[in-house]
Amino acid sequence: MRTKRFAAAAAAALLALTLGACGQGGNSAGGGGNGPLISIVSKGFQHQFWQAVKKGAEDEAAAKGARTTFVGPATEKDVEQQVNMLTNELAKSPQALGFAALDSRAAAPLLQQAKSQNIPVIAFDSGVDSDIPVTTVATDNKAAAAEAAKHLAQQIGGQGKVALVVHDQTSLSGKDRRDGFLDWMAKNAPGITVLPPQYGGGDQLESANITKSIISANPDLKGIYASNEGSAIGVLKGVQESGKQGLTVVGFDSGKAQIDAINSGLEFGAITQDPVDIGRQLVDAALKAINHQPLPKRIDTAFYWYDKTNINDPKIQAALYQ
């Protein structure tokens, strides 16, 4: 009887682990030893951008003797799944938490829980609309989006109609990449008409369908701006499937699909961040917070405009990921 009870308990534990794994878009550990544990909850797991952040975090953790976990939902619109992941990570009582919020309001009670457990929170990439994070490691998304707007406006001669497909309107990165683009156009491009933003959740298929609808309703469209990797890939697919010629597509982030599209001329250019560096700086900031070292309220990471003319520049190549 005792043997049967142990077997039943083991089977139940294995089932629980299997069900937990099936409920996550990604879950992995990095670093090693008995160093401090830094739990990292990202906005997604499927895009190459997040894999590059993960690599930077794991490399820095290994170099500094820390441990990391890295999880993210299957898609960047699954707020509920991200909240569940955040709950699970806090249950591990990490020494620090890295968090890129899909929806700051939905995560607010859990951030308060982290604070009550004395777990320092480091916001990254998107940032968190809260005073709880001790610092935010992120690109200046408004400035980056303004740079994309400038290049798109120049390419179409400052005249015509343009659209934008944004990954969401709940995260800070989504709002900043939308508003930075709109603000620059309003102040600097009086000859350009900007259509209302459309939101595709960073999903390639949804962004492609949105793009085809925009093109169908606006035959005089001159350009489209896409605010992240998934949005850009979707926009490119939508343009190809519509058969529309002569559109200027400007994207955000990197990845093989965008790099290939820029080299082929299908996409004019894009903004790249440095996701590996974001991961490194996230872990470095977390370790400083654990050791009660002072941190600035914000740690800006680099961004670059790249197109066919400078894509092979060593500085650009160092920030691209495939």
C-alpha positions as CSV (number, residue, x, y, z in Angstrom):
1,M,0.0,0.0,0.0
2,R,2.8,2.4,0.8
3,T,4.4,1.8,-2.6
4,K,1.1,2.6,-4.3
5,R,0.7,5.8,-2.3
6,F,4.2,7.0,-3.3
7,A,3.5,6.1,-6.9
8,A,0.2,8.0,-6.8
9,A,1.8,11.0,-5.3
10,A,4.6,11.0,-7.9
11,A,2.1,10.7,-10.7
12,A,0.1,13.6,-9.3
13,A,3.2,15.8,-9.0
14,L,4.2,15.0,-12.6
15,L,0.7,15.8,-13.8
16,A,0.7,19.1,-12.0
17,L,4.1,20.0,-13.5
18,T,2.9,19.0,-17.0
19,L,-0.3,21.1,-16.7
20,G,1.7,24.0,-15.5
21,A,4.1,23.8,-18.4
22,C,1.2,23.6,-20.9
23,G,-0.3,26.8,-19.5
24,Q,2.7,28.9,-20.3
25,G,4.0,30.4,-23.4
26,G,7.5,30.0,-22.2
27,N,9.4,29.1,-19.1
28,S,13.2,28.7,-18.7
29,A,15.9,29.1,-16.2
30,G,19.4,30.6,-16.6
31,G,22.5,31.2,-14.6
32,G,23.5,28.7,-11.9
33,G,24.7,28.1,-8.4
34,N,23.2,29.4,-5.3
35,G,23.2,33.1,-6.2
36,P,20.1,35.4,-5.9
37,L,17.1,34.4,-8.0
38,I,15.7,37.1,-10.4
39,S,12.3,36.2,-11.8
40,I,11.7,37.8,-15.2
41,V,8.1,38.1,-16.7
42,S,8.1,39.4,-20.2
43,K,5.3,40.5,-22.5
44,G,5.8,37.5,-24.8
45,F,7.9,34.6,-25.7
46,Q,7.4,33.9,-29.4
47,H,9.1,36.8,-31.0
48,Q,12.8,36.8,-31.6
49,F,13.0,40.1,-29.6
50,W,12.1,38.4,-26.3
51,Q,14.5,35.5,-27.0
52,A,17.3,38.1,-27.4
53,V,16.3,39.8,-24.1
54,K,16.4,36.4,-22.5
55,K,19.9,35.7,-23.8
56,G,21.2,39.0,-22.5
57,A,19.7,38.3,-19.1
58,E,21.0,34.8,-18.8
59,D,24.5,35.8,-20.0
60,E,24.7,38.6,-17.4
61,A,23.3,36.3,-14.6
62,A,25.9,33.6,-15.4
63,A,28.7,36.2,-15.3
64,K,27.5,37.6,-12.0
65,G,26.6,34.3,-10.3
66,A,22.9,34.9,-10.2
67,R,20.0,32.8,-11.3
68,T,17.1,33.8,-13.6
69,T,13.8,32.5,-14.7
70,F,12.2,33.9,-17.9
71,V,8.5,33.5,-18.7
72,G,6.1,35.2,-21.0
73,P,2.6,34.5,-22.5
74,A,2.1,32.9,-25.9
75,T,0.9,36.1,-27.4
76,E,1.3,39.8,-26.4
77,K,-2.4,40.2,-25.9
78,D,-2.9,37.5,-23.3
79,V,-3.0,39.7,-20.2
80,E,-4.7,37.0,-18.0
81,Q,-1.9,34.5,-18.8
82,Q,0.8,37.1,-17.9
83,V,-0.9,37.9,-14.6
84,N,-1.0,34.2,-13.8
85,M,2.7,33.9,-14.6
86,L,3.4,36.9,-12.4
87,T,1.5,35.2,-9.6
88,N,3.6,32.0,-10.0
89,E,6.9,33.8,-10.1
90,L,6.1,35.7,-6.9
91,A,5.2,32.4,-5.2
92,K,8.9,31.5,-5.7
93,S,9.9,34.4,-3.4
94,P,12.7,35.7,-5.8
95,Q,15.2,38.3,-4.6
96,A,14.1,40.6,-7.4
97,L,11.5,40.7,-10.2
98,G,11.8,42.0,-13.7
99,F,8.5,42.8,-15.3
100,A,7.3,44.1,-18.7
101,A,3.6,44.8,-18.3
102,L,1.0,44.1,-20.9
103,D,-1.5,45.9,-18.7
104,S,-0.3,47.9,-15.7
105,R,-3.7,48.1,-14.1
106,A,-4.3,44.4,-14.2
107,A,-0.9,43.8,-12.6
108,A,-1.2,46.5,-9.9
109,P,-2.3,44.2,-7.0
110,L,0.6,41.8,-7.7
111,L,3.1,44.7,-7.8
112,Q,1.8,45.8,-4.4
113,Q,2.3,42.2,-3.2
114,A,5.9,42.3,-4.4
115,K,6.4,45.5,-2.5
116,S,4.9,43.9,0.7
117,Q,7.3,41.0,0.3
118,N,10.2,43.4,-0.1
119,I,10.9,42.1,-3.6
120,P,12.4,45.0,-5.7
121,V,10.7,45.3,-9.1
122,I,12.6,46.4,-12.2
123,A,10.4,47.4,-15.1
124,F,11.8,46.7,-18.5
125,D,11.0,47.2,-22.2
126,S,7.4,48.5,-21.8
127,G,7.8,49.9,-18.3
128,V,5.0,49.8,-15.7
129,D,2.6,52.6,-15.0
130,S,3.3,52.5,-11.2
131,D,5.6,54.0,-8.6
132,I,6.6,50.6,-7.3
133,P,9.4,49.7,-9.8
134,V,12.8,50.9,-8.5
135,T,13.9,51.6,-12.0
136,T,12.8,51.1,-15.6
137,V,15.2,49.7,-18.2
138,A,13.8,50.7,-21.6
139,T,14.2,52.4,-24.9
140,D,12.9,55.9,-25.2
141,N,9.9,54.7,-27.2
142,K,8.5,58.1,-27.9
143,A,11.8,59.3,-29.4
144,A,12.2,56.1,-31.3
145,A,8.7,56.4,-32.8
146,A,9.4,60.0,-33.7
147,E,12.5,58.9,-35.6
148,A,10.4,56.3,-37.5
149,A,7.8,59.1,-38.4
150,K,10.6,61.4,-39.6
151,H,12.0,58.8,-42.0
152,L,8.6,57.8,-43.3
153,A,7.6,61.4,-43.9
154,Q,10.9,62.1,-45.8
155,Q,10.5,59.0,-48.0
156,I,7.0,60.0,-49.1
157,G,8.0,63.6,-49.7
158,G,5.9,65.0,-46.8
159,Q,2.6,64.5,-48.6
160,G,-0.1,61.9,-48.6
161,K,-1.9,59.5,-46.3
162,V,-0.3,57.1,-43.8
163,A,-1.6,54.5,-41.4
164,L,-0.2,52.9,-38.3
165,V,-0.7,49.4,-36.9
166,V,0.2,49.3,-33.2
167,H,0.7,46.3,-31.0
168,D,-1.6,47.5,-28.2
169,Q,-3.0,50.4,-26.3
170,T,-2.6,49.2,-22.8
171,S,1.2,48.8,-22.4
172,L,3.5,51.9,-22.0
173,S,5.5,50.8,-25.1
174,G,2.4,50.6,-27.2
175,K,1.1,54.0,-26.1
176,D,4.5,55.6,-26.4
177,R,5.3,54.2,-29.9
178,R,1.9,55.4,-31.0
179,D,2.0,58.8,-29.4
180,G,5.6,59.5,-30.4
181,F,4.7,58.8,-34.1
182,L,1.5,60.9,-34.0
183,D,3.1,63.8,-32.1
184,W,5.9,64.1,-34.6
185,M,3.6,64.0,-37.6
186,A,1.3,66.6,-36.1
187,K,4.1,69.0,-35.4
188,N,6.3,68.5,-38.4
189,A,4.3,67.1,-41.4
190,P,1.3,69.3,-42.2
191,G,1.0,67.7,-45.6
192,I,0.5,64.2,-44.3
193,T,-2.9,62.8,-43.2
194,V,-2.5,60.2,-40.5
195,L,-5.4,57.6,-40.2
196,P,-6.6,56.6,-36.8
197,P,-4.3,53.9,-35.2
198,Q,-5.4,50.3,-35.6
199,Y,-4.4,47.7,-33.0
200,G,-3.3,44.1,-33.9
201,G,-2.0,42.8,-30.5
202,G,1.4,42.2,-32.0
203,D,-0.2,39.2,-33.8
204,Q,1.0,38.6,-37.3
205,L,-2.3,37.3,-38.8
206,E,-4.4,40.0,-37.1
207,S,-2.0,42.7,-38.2
208,A,-2.0,41.4,-41.8
209,N,-5.8,41.4,-41.9
210,I,-5.9,45.0,-40.5
211,T,-3.4,46.0,-43.1
212,K,-5.5,44.6,-46.0
213,S,-8.6,46.4,-44.7
214,I,-6.7,49.7,-44.5
215,I,-5.4,49.3,-48.0
216,S,-8.8,48.4,-49.4
217,A,-10.5,51.4,-47.7
218,N,-7.7,53.8,-48.7
219,P,-6.4,53.2,-52.3
220,D,-4.4,56.4,-52.1
221,L,-2.4,55.2,-49.0
222,K,1.3,56.2,-49.2
223,G,2.8,54.5,-46.1
224,I,2.3,52.3,-43.0
225,Y,4.1,52.3,-39.7
226,A,4.2,49.1,-37.6
227,S,5.1,49.4,-33.9
228,N,6.8,46.1,-33.1
229,E,8.2,42.9,-34.7
230,G,4.9,41.0,-34.9
231,S,3.0,44.0,-36.2
232,A,5.7,44.7,-38.8
233,I,5.7,41.1,-40.1
234,G,1.9,41.2,-40.3
235,V,1.9,44.5,-42.1
236,L,4.4,43.1,-44.7
237,K,2.2,40.0,-45.2
238,G,-0.9,42.2,-45.6
239,V,0.8,44.4,-48.2
240,Q,2.0,41.4,-50.2
241,E,-1.4,39.6,-50.0
242,S,-3.2,42.8,-51.1
243,G,-1.0,43.2,-54.1
244,K,-0.5,46.9,-53.4
245,Q,2.6,48.4,-54.9
246,G,4.7,51.5,-53.9
247,L,3.8,51.6,-50.2
248,T,6.5,52.7,-47.8
249,V,6.5,50.4,-44.8
250,V,8.4,51.4,-41.7
251,G,8.8,49.0,-38.8
252,F,10.1,48.6,-35.3
253,D,12.5,46.0,-33.8
254,S,14.5,43.5,-35.9
255,G,14.3,39.7,-36.6
256,K,15.0,37.8,-39.8
257,A,11.7,38.6,-41.5
258,Q,12.3,42.4,-41.3
259,I,15.9,42.2,-42.1
260,D,15.1,40.2,-45.3
261,A,12.3,42.6,-46.2
262,I,14.6,45.6,-45.9
263,N,17.3,44.0,-47.9
264,S,14.8,43.0,-50.6
265,G,13.2,46.5,-50.7
266,L,9.8,45.4,-49.5
267,E,10.3,47.4,-46.3
268,F,11.9,50.8,-46.3
269,G,13.5,50.7,-42.9
270,A,12.9,50.2,-39.1
271,I,13.9,51.1,-35.6
272,T,16.0,48.6,-33.8
273,Q,16.5,48.4,-30.1
274,D,19.3,46.4,-28.4
275,P,17.4,43.6,-26.7
276,V,20.5,41.7,-25.5
277,D,21.6,44.9,-23.8
278,I,18.1,45.3,-22.3
279,G,18.5,41.9,-20.7
280,R,22.0,42.6,-19.4
281,Q,21.0,45.9,-17.9
282,L,17.9,44.4,-16.4
283,V,19.9,41.8,-14.4
284,D,22.6,44.3,-13.5
285,A,19.9,46.7,-12.1
286,A,18.2,43.8,-10.2
287,L,21.5,42.9,-8.5
288,K,22.1,46.5,-7.5
289,A,18.6,46.7,-6.1
290,I,19.1,43.4,-4.1
291,N,22.3,45.0,-2.7
292,H,20.5,48.2,-1.8
293,Q,22.6,50.2,-4.3
294,P,21.1,53.5,-5.6
295,L,19.6,53.3,-9.1
296,P,18.3,56.1,-11.4
297,K,14.6,56.1,-12.0
298,R,15.2,55.3,-15.6
299,I,18.0,53.5,-17.5
300,D,17.7,54.4,-21.2
301,T,18.8,51.8,-23.7
302,A,19.9,52.5,-27.3
303,F,17.8,52.6,-30.5
304,Y,18.9,53.0,-34.1
305,W,17.2,53.7,-37.5
306,Y,18.4,51.2,-40.1
307,D,17.6,50.7,-43.7
308,K,19.3,49.3,-46.8
309,T,22.0,52.1,-46.7
310,N,23.3,51.3,-43.2
311,I,22.2,47.8,-42.3
312,N,25.7,46.5,-42.6
313,D,27.2,49.2,-40.4
314,P,29.0,47.3,-37.5
315,K,27.1,49.5,-34.9
316,I,23.8,48.5,-36.5
317,Q,24.7,44.9,-36.9
318,A,25.6,44.7,-33.1
319,A,22.0,45.7,-32.3
320,L,20.2,43.5,-34.8
321,Y,19.0,40.0,-33.9
322,Q,17.8,37.1,-36.1
